[in-house]
Amino acid sequence: MISILLLLFTIIIITCIYFLFQRHNKVTINDATELLYLFERNKVLPIDPTNKWSLIEVRNTLRVWSRTLTPGRDYSLLKIQASFAILNDSLNVVCNIIRDSKTQKNWNSMIPMNSKIRVIPLQAIENFGNFQKRSNISIETSNFNKENVTLERKKYRSKDGIVGFAGNWINNFLLDVDVERSWLQQNENVFWLLEHPKNFEWWIFYLVTTIDDQKDKCILNVITNESYAKPTHLLAIIFGKSQMWINHPSDLIMGFRDFIENEKSTNSLAFSQFLNSISENQQINFATDAHGSLGKSDGNFPKRKNPDDLKNSDISFFQKLKNMIEEKKDEVEQTTAKLRRSFSNSDSSDLKGDGEISLNPIEIIKRISLTGILFDDKKNETEVHADLNDAMPIKKTTDGKKGWRDISDAISKIADEKKISKNAAHRTNKDQISEIDEADRDLIQCLDTMIDNAALDVIAENGKIANLNIKSSLDDQAIQSGGWVYCGLEKDTVILKKSSDLTIPLHSYISRGMISCPPKMIYELLISPTSRLTYDDAIKDVEVIKEFDCGIKIVRLLYEIGQNFKRELHEFVVLQGERMEGMKHIITLQSVDWDYLSSKASSANKTGDANFSTNASSCGVSYCGGGSENLNGSRKNSTSRSTETSDALKMKLPRQKQQLQQRQQNPKKQIIDDAIRAKMFSSGWIIEPVMKTDKLCSMVTYICQMQLGAGMRQGQTYMSEEVAVKQPLCIVHLRNYIAKTAAKDDASNKMTDNKRNNSVTLSLSNALARFKNGSVDRVDEEEEEEEEVEEEKDFGREVLV
């Protein structure tokens, strides 16, 4: 009887062991869609204790979390582990590194070598749903990319047999494994990548998401199953099972973080070495044929020479532009006629050509109202730099020359004395807003929100080019940097361009160069709107329409392009603001419908509308303002403006009427009715401190996004192009202006103390002080140019007669 019971007990135990073994060895996941289905059903995100995650250890200064998933009735429990960390890099930089399988050997310690990469074409996978991560972030799994990677390992045989595996047995005995990688990048906020062998014995899931208020930072989440290598799996190692290839999630994150930090320092050094290795006479002049988009852009990048094949060129940038215009003049006329028909058939703000235009999400976000102009208000520039010579005593550095730090300190001293310096973040302080008149408070809050959005857009665009490899093909560059491609090198300034598929081309440029001047000095120069006359070669007039006490400015910019006895005027009304992101100074520029916002503020003040800030903000950043501009982009006569708006503004600002009369008496200040209303999307300057040979310098980045296509109504598209083409060269002109000013300062230091007290030093600081009166060094040059134009016109009339 006892033997029978023992036999039955043994059979039951064997049966249980058999079923448990079969259940444990059943492959529960077959492809990426099933794994993502599993994540969706179990709500694995976010990774925190409130979502059934339990903290098991702290490894590599990172928390390691564990959780058990239930795939379904017919599947066993699946244990997973996860870690996450915040990286000081944009999402595009992180996802490009993770997506590149060749770089894994640099940050994944379990993969010493990658080779034989075979990419499977894009597959359309049926969309099976979304799952949520944090608030308002959904991860789509449709149409994701796939590739197959063969990872090779060196075979290892020990003379001592299995004993030799102790120590480095994991890295030396594993066999080759075929790994399938699937990934998808959704918009600008979410990127995921799944890496696994064909039998899904192990898998690694990477998820990168952006942080709401910080576009230059992201969160890297790594989720794996518990099949990473353990000494107990010695038999599996001998048979070369692929489950040994997986690494711990915290180890992956730490290796990736160290690698990306080294890459940033290496890229910064490589940028300086790249500029130093090429002399100025060997640099490619700005490649006009590589970035000009006359007429409608077809979305294809033009061919250009590789940066490695740098050759001498004696043709100047402007000569190239003229040659291009002559060669493509017939093409421009044909394209202009075609586009004019497209403009006349367009009945909405989403301008369409012959076919439907799919707008880029970034371009949709950056849509701002059509520009307006308010000429009833004219305030003088802030007197930050007044009496600079009295506040700045003559100092000498150790080498006997006046340093930039002296000028910077003096400017800071004056700003403190006059109490107009901003807070640490250069944001509109709530205390300042509370002290402002109630009529302007809602308007300032609206403008401050627009500046925040523009600053985030500028930081995001700057982060996209951090991982750009200019030696790769144009298509690869566009994929790596969100559409930006290398365009040329002009006098130690790297210039990038983004292609546009809109009917009215959006001219987007990024120029970056180093200037031997502290960031504070450059910031004080750029923050003054009238200083643009010194470094913008195409600008004709700058006017500060409105300046608030908190530092926000409404500025009118007038550009003039003339050729062949014709001229074309482009008019911008932009909102200027400043922000501080870490050690970076950020100055933002974007078009604003000032007529609408100011009238909205006046009406809201009378009716007591508490929702003005929200309503005006949404209207200010939308693609609206049809009352100020027709489809061709020409500005209507100023007399057609609403009298109610003008009267309300005059009541709020009593000095405007007198200033308006003064401006009407001055021909240079009159509003030119044939000026073309143009739009400036989120643009601006980023100034970063850089140490070069023990000297504080600045890395200056200028991002410019303009839409000037309205000029094609006159058949002068190439003239409109010249306005945008000259913008990336602002850094070159700014560097030259600062260098000339520094040379004048050095020459002035050689004067005696008596002569110095009786002389006027034409320094950069004095030039800044002169901007408030509008007297700049370019006045004489402009008068000479006007005389030359008049002589050419007289000569042309004689030829025609």
mmCIF file of C-alpha atoms in Angstrom, residues 276-598:
data_model
loop_
_atom_site.group_PDB
_atom_site.id
_atom_site.type_symbol
_atom_site.label_atom_id
_atom_site.label_comp_id
_atom_site.label_asym_id
_atom_site.label_seq_id
_atom_site.Cartn_x
_atom_site.Cartn_y
_atom_site.Cartn_z
ATOM 1 C CA ASN A 276 41.444 75.673 -37.500
ATOM 2 C CA SER A 277 42.433 73.108 -40.130
ATOM 3 C CA ILE A 278 40.988 75.152 -43.018
ATOM 4 C CA SER A 279 42.432 78.510 -43.897
ATOM 5 C CA GLU A 280 40.140 81.321 -44.962
ATOM 6 C CA ASN A 281 41.209 81.241 -48.598
ATOM 7 C CA GLN A 282 40.405 77.502 -48.747
ATOM 8 C CA GLN A 283 36.897 77.795 -47.391
ATOM 9 C CA ILE A 284 34.003 77.248 -49.716
ATOM 10 C CA ASN A 285 32.157 80.470 -50.297
ATOM 11 C CA PHE A 286 28.524 80.263 -49.366
ATOM 12 C CA ALA A 287 27.173 77.706 -51.866
ATOM 13 C CA THR A 288 24.297 79.564 -53.461
ATOM 14 C CA ASP A 289 23.483 76.710 -55.817
ATOM 15 C CA ALA A 290 23.201 74.378 -52.832
ATOM 16 C CA HIS A 291 20.600 76.325 -50.905
ATOM 17 C CA GLY A 292 18.781 78.578 -53.332
ATOM 18 C CA SER A 293 15.156 77.523 -53.799
ATOM 19 C CA LEU A 294 13.910 79.749 -56.591
ATOM 20 C CA GLY A 295 10.250 79.188 -57.148
ATOM 21 C CA LYS A 296 8.500 76.193 -55.624
ATOM 22 C CA SER A 297 10.760 73.715 -53.879
ATOM 23 C CA ASP A 298 10.421 70.098 -55.000
ATOM 24 C CA GLY A 299 11.703 68.788 -51.668
ATOM 25 C CA ASN A 300 14.864 67.326 -53.213
ATOM 26 C CA PHE A 301 18.215 68.461 -51.948
ATOM 27 C CA PRO A 302 20.522 69.789 -54.687
ATOM 28 C CA LYS A 303 23.855 68.221 -55.289
ATOM 29 C CA ARG A 304 26.921 69.734 -53.741
ATOM 30 C CA LYS A 305 30.566 68.965 -53.228
ATOM 31 C CA ASN A 306 31.775 66.918 -50.311
ATOM 32 C CA PRO A 307 33.372 69.005 -47.525
ATOM 33 C CA ASP A 308 36.507 66.901 -47.891
ATOM 34 C CA ASP A 309 37.015 68.255 -51.416
ATOM 35 C CA LEU A 310 37.600 71.853 -50.383
ATOM 36 C CA LYS A 311 39.042 73.896 -53.209
ATOM 37 C CA ASN A 312 40.144 77.446 -53.659
ATOM 38 C CA SER A 313 37.494 79.762 -54.975
ATOM 39 C CA ASP A 314 37.973 83.338 -56.104
ATOM 40 C CA ILE A 315 34.274 83.942 -56.804
ATOM 41 C CA SER A 316 32.607 85.876 -54.019
ATOM 42 C CA PHE A 317 29.293 84.969 -52.501
ATOM 43 C CA PHE A 318 27.427 87.857 -54.096
ATOM 44 C CA GLN A 319 28.989 87.151 -57.492
ATOM 45 C CA LYS A 320 27.715 83.579 -57.253
ATOM 46 C CA LEU A 321 24.288 84.927 -56.455
ATOM 47 C CA LYS A 322 24.305 87.196 -59.513
ATOM 48 C CA ASN A 323 25.521 84.369 -61.770
ATOM 49 C CA MET A 324 22.780 82.112 -60.491
ATOM 50 C CA ILE A 325 20.161 84.797 -61.129
ATOM 51 C CA GLU A 326 21.260 85.246 -64.735
ATOM 52 C CA GLU A 327 21.292 81.491 -65.407
ATOM 53 C CA LYS A 328 17.853 80.868 -63.902
ATOM 54 C CA LYS A 329 16.075 84.029 -64.954
ATOM 55 C CA ASP A 330 13.905 82.267 -67.538
ATOM 56 C CA GLU A 331 13.093 79.513 -65.081
ATOM 57 C CA VAL A 332 12.065 82.103 -62.508
ATOM 58 C CA GLU A 333 9.645 83.792 -64.888
ATOM 59 C CA GLN A 334 7.958 80.503 -65.745
ATOM 60 C CA THR A 335 7.752 79.438 -62.125
ATOM 61 C CA THR A 336 6.430 82.848 -61.093
ATOM 62 C CA ALA A 337 3.537 82.682 -63.538
ATOM 63 C CA LYS A 338 2.658 79.205 -62.324
ATOM 64 C CA LEU A 339 2.794 80.177 -58.679
ATOM 65 C CA ARG A 340 0.731 83.317 -59.231
ATOM 66 C CA ARG A 341 -2.052 81.107 -60.575
ATOM 67 C CA SER A 342 -1.702 78.916 -57.510
ATOM 68 C CA PHE A 343 -1.928 81.965 -55.256
ATOM 69 C CA SER A 344 -5.066 83.227 -56.952
ATOM 70 C CA ASN A 345 -6.777 79.846 -56.507
ATOM 71 C CA SER A 346 -5.893 79.610 -52.837
ATOM 72 C CA ASP A 347 -8.742 80.386 -50.451
ATOM 73 C CA SER A 348 -7.265 79.521 -47.055
ATOM 74 C CA SER A 349 -4.224 80.158 -44.921
ATOM 75 C CA ASP A 350 -2.891 76.709 -45.866
ATOM 76 C CA LEU A 351 -1.630 77.820 -49.275
ATOM 77 C CA LYS A 352 -1.690 75.026 -51.811
ATOM 78 C CA GLY A 353 -0.026 74.646 -55.161
ATOM 79 C CA ASP A 354 -0.858 72.115 -57.865
ATOM 80 C CA GLY A 355 -1.119 69.327 -55.304
ATOM 81 C CA GLU A 356 -1.893 68.841 -51.657
ATOM 82 C CA ILE A 357 0.898 70.013 -49.360
ATOM 83 C CA SER A 358 1.610 67.953 -46.267
ATOM 84 C CA LEU A 359 2.896 70.343 -43.637
ATOM 85 C CA ASN A 360 5.694 69.343 -41.326
ATOM 86 C CA PRO A 361 4.578 69.199 -37.657
ATOM 87 C CA ILE A 362 7.302 71.672 -36.737
ATOM 88 C CA GLU A 363 6.079 74.119 -39.383
ATOM 89 C CA ILE A 364 2.513 73.783 -38.097
ATOM 90 C CA ILE A 365 3.616 74.490 -34.527
ATOM 91 C CA LYS A 366 5.600 77.514 -35.629
ATOM 92 C CA ARG A 367 2.699 79.143 -37.509
ATOM 93 C CA ILE A 368 2.341 82.693 -36.317
ATOM 94 C CA SER A 369 -0.055 85.431 -37.284
ATOM 95 C CA LEU A 370 0.487 87.605 -40.296
ATOM 96 C CA THR A 371 2.585 90.561 -39.381
ATOM 97 C CA GLY A 372 1.087 93.956 -38.691
ATOM 98 C CA ILE A 373 2.642 97.339 -38.040
ATOM 99 C CA LEU A 374 1.908 99.956 -35.416
ATOM 100 C CA PHE A 375 3.419 103.326 -36.252
ATOM 101 C CA ASP A 376 1.584 105.412 -33.647
ATOM 102 C CA ASP A 377 4.173 104.753 -30.956
ATOM 103 C CA LYS A 378 7.857 105.579 -30.991
ATOM 104 C CA LYS A 379 9.939 105.348 -27.876
ATOM 105 C CA ASN A 380 13.606 106.014 -27.466
ATOM 106 C CA GLU A 381 15.988 103.170 -26.734
ATOM 107 C CA THR A 382 16.734 102.427 -23.084
ATOM 108 C CA GLU A 383 19.574 104.501 -21.697
ATOM 109 C CA VAL A 384 21.541 101.522 -20.454
ATOM 110 C CA HIS A 385 24.777 102.654 -22.009
ATOM 111 C CA ALA A 386 24.470 106.394 -21.428
ATOM 112 C CA ASP A 387 27.492 108.119 -19.897
ATOM 113 C CA LEU A 388 29.500 104.930 -20.305
ATOM 114 C CA ASN A 389 32.829 106.721 -20.178
ATOM 115 C CA ASP A 390 32.057 108.136 -16.723
ATOM 116 C CA ALA A 391 31.014 104.769 -15.340
ATOM 117 C CA MET A 392 33.950 102.883 -16.860
ATOM 118 C CA PRO A 393 37.301 104.066 -15.518
ATOM 119 C CA ILE A 394 40.311 103.421 -17.694
ATOM 120 C CA LYS A 395 41.740 100.049 -16.738
ATOM 121 C CA LYS A 396 44.609 98.052 -18.072
ATOM 122 C CA THR A 397 45.148 94.339 -17.992
ATOM 123 C CA THR A 398 48.437 92.659 -17.216
ATOM 124 C CA ASP A 399 49.570 93.084 -20.805
ATOM 125 C CA GLY A 400 48.752 96.809 -20.802
ATOM 126 C CA LYS A 401 45.610 96.534 -22.932
ATOM 127 C CA LYS A 402 42.043 97.134 -21.984
ATOM 128 C CA GLY A 403 40.164 93.851 -21.709
ATOM 129 C CA TRP A 404 36.631 93.011 -22.741
ATOM 130 C CA ARG A 405 35.826 92.195 -19.128
ATOM 131 C CA ASP A 406 36.226 95.870 -18.205
ATOM 132 C CA ILE A 407 33.607 96.928 -20.738
ATOM 133 C CA SER A 408 31.294 94.124 -19.702
ATOM 134 C CA ASP A 409 31.583 95.049 -16.026
ATOM 135 C CA ALA A 410 30.879 98.692 -16.814
ATOM 136 C CA ILE A 411 27.743 97.812 -18.741
ATOM 137 C CA SER A 412 26.569 95.621 -15.889
ATOM 138 C CA LYS A 413 27.257 98.459 -13.447
ATOM 139 C CA ILE A 414 25.142 100.915 -15.414
ATOM 140 C CA ALA A 415 22.343 98.376 -15.776
ATOM 141 C CA ASP A 416 22.304 97.849 -12.022
ATOM 142 C CA GLU A 417 22.296 101.568 -11.323
ATOM 143 C CA LYS A 418 19.375 102.230 -13.639
ATOM 144 C CA LYS A 419 17.511 99.171 -12.293
ATOM 145 C CA ILE A 420 16.547 97.691 -15.618
ATOM 146 C CA SER A 421 18.407 94.388 -15.393
ATOM 147 C CA LYS A 422 16.309 91.280 -15.633
ATOM 148 C CA ASN A 423 16.207 88.415 -13.153
ATOM 149 C CA ALA A 424 18.523 85.415 -13.417
ATOM 150 C CA ALA A 425 16.451 83.711 -16.094
ATOM 151 C CA HIS A 426 15.737 86.923 -18.071
ATOM 152 C CA ARG A 427 12.035 86.205 -17.636
ATOM 153 C CA THR A 428 9.254 88.645 -16.939
ATOM 154 C CA ASN A 429 9.093 88.717 -13.173
ATOM 155 C CA LYS A 430 5.652 88.328 -11.604
ATOM 156 C CA ASP A 431 6.429 91.221 -9.275
ATOM 157 C CA GLN A 432 7.251 93.399 -12.279
ATOM 158 C CA ILE A 433 4.003 92.426 -13.988
ATOM 159 C CA SER A 434 2.013 93.211 -10.865
ATOM 160 C CA GLU A 435 3.492 96.721 -10.774
ATOM 161 C CA ILE A 436 2.599 97.408 -14.418
ATOM 162 C CA ASP A 437 -0.579 99.195 -15.347
ATOM 163 C CA GLU A 438 -3.572 96.875 -15.454
ATOM 164 C CA ALA A 439 -4.188 97.822 -19.086
ATOM 165 C CA ASP A 440 -0.850 96.305 -20.108
ATOM 166 C CA ARG A 441 -0.643 93.407 -17.654
ATOM 167 C CA ASP A 442 -2.658 90.885 -19.666
ATOM 168 C CA LEU A 443 -0.911 91.915 -22.864
ATOM 169 C CA ILE A 444 2.525 91.411 -21.295
ATOM 170 C CA GLN A 445 1.546 87.990 -19.970
ATOM 171 C CA CYS A 446 0.414 87.031 -23.457
ATOM 172 C CA LEU A 447 3.663 88.230 -25.035
ATOM 173 C CA ASP A 448 5.693 86.525 -22.314
ATOM 174 C CA THR A 449 4.033 83.203 -23.147
ATOM 175 C CA MET A 450 4.843 83.687 -26.822
ATOM 176 C CA ILE A 451 8.490 84.334 -25.933
ATOM 177 C CA ASP A 452 8.571 81.129 -23.878
ATOM 178 C CA ASN A 453 7.290 79.108 -26.829
ATOM 179 C CA ALA A 454 9.743 80.743 -29.228
ATOM 180 C CA ALA A 455 12.672 80.053 -26.879
ATOM 181 C CA LEU A 456 11.692 76.376 -26.636
ATOM 182 C CA ASP A 457 11.489 76.145 -30.436
ATOM 183 C CA VAL A 458 14.914 77.745 -30.853
ATOM 184 C CA ILE A 459 16.465 75.377 -28.290
ATOM 185 C CA ALA A 460 14.824 72.396 -29.994
ATOM 186 C CA GLU A 461 16.165 73.370 -33.440
ATOM 187 C CA ASN A 462 19.620 73.897 -31.977
ATOM 188 C CA GLY A 463 19.511 70.459 -30.352
ATOM 189 C CA LYS A 464 18.694 68.733 -33.627
ATOM 190 C CA ILE A 465 22.033 69.632 -35.218
ATOM 191 C CA ALA A 466 24.146 68.447 -32.264
ATOM 192 C CA ASN A 467 24.678 65.017 -33.829
ATOM 193 C CA LEU A 468 25.008 66.138 -37.461
ATOM 194 C CA ASN A 469 27.816 64.533 -39.459
ATOM 195 C CA ILE A 470 28.599 66.866 -42.360
ATOM 196 C CA LYS A 471 30.611 64.157 -44.143
ATOM 197 C CA SER A 472 27.563 61.927 -44.634
ATOM 198 C CA SER A 473 25.145 62.218 -47.537
ATOM 199 C CA LEU A 474 22.452 64.877 -47.623
ATOM 200 C CA ASP A 475 19.680 62.356 -47.038
ATOM 201 C CA ASP A 476 21.475 60.933 -43.998
ATOM 202 C CA GLN A 477 22.076 64.435 -42.655
ATOM 203 C CA ALA A 478 18.388 65.266 -42.997
ATOM 204 C CA ILE A 479 17.453 62.106 -41.076
ATOM 205 C CA GLN A 480 20.002 62.745 -38.331
ATOM 206 C CA SER A 481 19.087 66.391 -37.740
ATOM 207 C CA GLY A 482 15.384 66.663 -38.490
ATOM 208 C CA GLY A 483 15.836 68.121 -41.987
ATOM 209 C CA TRP A 484 18.961 70.271 -41.526
ATOM 210 C CA VAL A 485 21.822 69.729 -43.993
ATOM 211 C CA TYR A 486 25.310 71.170 -44.321
ATOM 212 C CA CYS A 487 25.329 74.078 -46.765
ATOM 213 C CA GLY A 488 28.781 75.652 -46.653
ATOM 214 C CA LEU A 489 31.576 77.247 -44.676
ATOM 215 C CA GLU A 490 31.998 81.009 -44.913
ATOM 216 C CA LYS A 491 34.833 82.643 -42.953
ATOM 217 C CA ASP A 492 34.894 80.203 -40.035
ATOM 218 C CA THR A 493 31.095 80.082 -39.895
ATOM 219 C CA VAL A 494 29.269 76.819 -40.556
ATOM 220 C CA ILE A 495 25.944 77.287 -42.360
ATOM 221 C CA LEU A 496 23.086 74.770 -42.428
ATOM 222 C CA LYS A 497 19.809 74.840 -44.352
ATOM 223 C CA LYS A 498 16.463 73.085 -44.079
ATOM 224 C CA SER A 499 14.458 72.307 -47.192
ATOM 225 C CA SER A 500 10.848 73.472 -47.462
ATOM 226 C CA ASP A 501 7.973 71.889 -49.361
ATOM 227 C CA LEU A 502 5.560 74.806 -48.964
ATOM 228 C CA THR A 503 4.211 76.731 -51.934
ATOM 229 C CA ILE A 504 5.633 79.866 -50.350
ATOM 230 C CA PRO A 505 9.135 78.660 -49.406
ATOM 231 C CA LEU A 506 10.134 78.857 -45.773
ATOM 232 C CA HIS A 507 13.783 79.918 -45.716
ATOM 233 C CA SER A 508 15.385 78.242 -42.706
ATOM 234 C CA TYR A 509 19.082 78.727 -41.935
ATOM 235 C CA ILE A 510 21.357 78.036 -38.999
ATOM 236 C CA SER A 511 24.796 79.613 -38.822
ATOM 237 C CA ARG A 512 27.279 78.894 -36.057
ATOM 238 C CA GLY A 513 30.668 80.394 -35.391
ATOM 239 C CA MET A 514 33.054 81.388 -32.633
ATOM 240 C CA ILE A 515 33.676 85.013 -31.651
ATOM 241 C CA SER A 516 36.580 86.106 -29.449
ATOM 242 C CA CYS A 517 34.435 88.075 -27.062
ATOM 243 C CA PRO A 518 32.675 87.209 -23.771
ATOM 244 C CA PRO A 519 29.011 86.205 -24.028
ATOM 245 C CA LYS A 520 27.915 89.131 -21.873
ATOM 246 C CA MET A 521 29.346 91.633 -24.331
ATOM 247 C CA ILE A 522 27.735 89.981 -27.356
ATOM 248 C CA TYR A 523 24.442 89.712 -25.530
ATOM 249 C CA GLU A 524 24.436 93.426 -24.698
ATOM 250 C CA LEU A 525 25.139 94.194 -28.347
ATOM 251 C CA LEU A 526 22.454 91.931 -29.824
ATOM 252 C CA ILE A 527 19.755 92.874 -27.333
ATOM 253 C CA SER A 528 19.691 96.408 -28.753
ATOM 254 C CA PRO A 529 17.425 96.293 -31.849
ATOM 255 C CA THR A 530 19.181 99.162 -33.632
ATOM 256 C CA SER A 531 22.494 97.320 -33.417
ATOM 257 C CA ARG A 532 21.178 95.166 -36.257
ATOM 258 C CA LEU A 533 22.250 97.938 -38.622
ATOM 259 C CA THR A 534 25.878 96.989 -37.956
ATOM 260 C CA TYR A 535 25.744 93.277 -38.816
ATOM 261 C CA ASP A 536 22.681 92.765 -41.053
ATOM 262 C CA ASP A 537 23.743 93.686 -44.566
ATOM 263 C CA ALA A 538 20.219 93.751 -46.036
ATOM 264 C CA ILE A 539 18.444 95.852 -43.401
ATOM 265 C CA LYS A 540 17.382 99.395 -44.220
ATOM 266 C CA ASP A 541 15.607 100.649 -41.110
ATOM 267 C CA VAL A 542 14.960 99.508 -37.531
ATOM 268 C CA GLU A 543 12.292 101.028 -35.339
ATOM 269 C CA VAL A 544 11.245 100.158 -31.800
ATOM 270 C CA ILE A 545 7.456 100.441 -31.915
ATOM 271 C CA LYS A 546 6.820 99.575 -28.298
ATOM 272 C CA GLU A 547 9.084 98.785 -25.355
ATOM 273 C CA PHE A 548 7.732 97.540 -22.046
ATOM 274 C CA ASP A 549 9.431 98.069 -18.711
ATOM 275 C CA CYS A 550 10.005 94.315 -18.354
ATOM 276 C CA GLY A 551 12.286 94.282 -21.425
ATOM 277 C CA ILE A 552 9.850 93.032 -24.078
ATOM 278 C CA LYS A 553 10.110 94.955 -27.368
ATOM 279 C CA ILE A 554 7.979 95.217 -30.483
ATOM 280 C CA VAL A 555 10.368 96.022 -33.325
ATOM 281 C CA ARG A 556 9.786 96.919 -36.947
ATOM 282 C CA LEU A 557 12.410 95.718 -39.432
ATOM 283 C CA LEU A 558 12.515 97.026 -42.997
ATOM 284 C CA TYR A 559 14.630 95.240 -45.605
ATOM 285 C CA GLU A 560 15.377 96.661 -49.031
ATOM 286 C CA ILE A 561 16.751 94.778 -52.010
ATOM 287 C CA GLY A 562 17.476 96.637 -55.231
ATOM 288 C CA GLN A 563 18.658 95.465 -58.630
ATOM 289 C CA ASN A 564 18.274 96.615 -62.229
ATOM 290 C CA PHE A 565 16.531 99.882 -61.299
ATOM 291 C CA LYS A 566 14.013 97.974 -59.206
ATOM 292 C CA ARG A 567 13.651 97.682 -55.505
ATOM 293 C CA GLU A 568 11.750 95.401 -53.190
ATOM 294 C CA LEU A 569 10.870 96.148 -49.572
ATOM 295 C CA HIS A 570 10.088 93.518 -46.952
ATOM 296 C CA GLU A 571 8.564 94.510 -43.657
ATOM 297 C CA PHE A 572 8.603 92.547 -40.391
ATOM 298 C CA VAL A 573 6.977 93.395 -37.076
ATOM 299 C CA VAL A 574 8.598 91.076 -34.557
ATOM 300 C CA LEU A 575 8.398 90.371 -30.863
ATOM 301 C CA GLN A 576 11.838 90.399 -29.210
ATOM 302 C CA GLY A 577 12.492 88.745 -25.873
ATOM 303 C CA GLU A 578 15.340 87.207 -23.926
ATOM 304 C CA ARG A 579 15.744 84.091 -21.837
ATOM 305 C CA MET A 580 18.502 82.282 -19.958
ATOM 306 C CA GLU A 581 18.951 78.503 -20.199
ATOM 307 C CA GLY A 582 21.811 77.464 -17.943
ATOM 308 C CA MET A 583 24.839 79.359 -19.258
ATOM 309 C CA LYS A 584 23.177 80.115 -22.589
ATOM 310 C CA HIS A 585 21.863 83.573 -23.466
ATOM 311 C CA ILE A 586 18.844 83.275 -25.766
ATOM 312 C CA ILE A 587 17.364 86.173 -27.751
ATOM 313 C CA THR A 588 14.142 85.301 -29.569
ATOM 314 C CA LEU A 589 12.464 86.929 -32.565
ATOM 315 C CA GLN A 590 9.081 86.061 -34.046
ATOM 316 C CA SER A 591 6.407 87.859 -36.030
ATOM 317 C CA VAL A 592 3.406 89.197 -34.173
ATOM 318 C CA ASP A 593 0.149 90.828 -35.252
ATOM 319 C CA TRP A 594 0.676 93.890 -33.082
ATOM 320 C CA ASP A 595 -2.392 95.756 -34.354
ATOM 321 C CA TYR A 596 -4.644 92.927 -33.274
ATOM 322 C CA LEU A 597 -3.029 92.353 -29.875
ATOM 323 C CA SER A 598 -2.966 96.024 -28.910
#
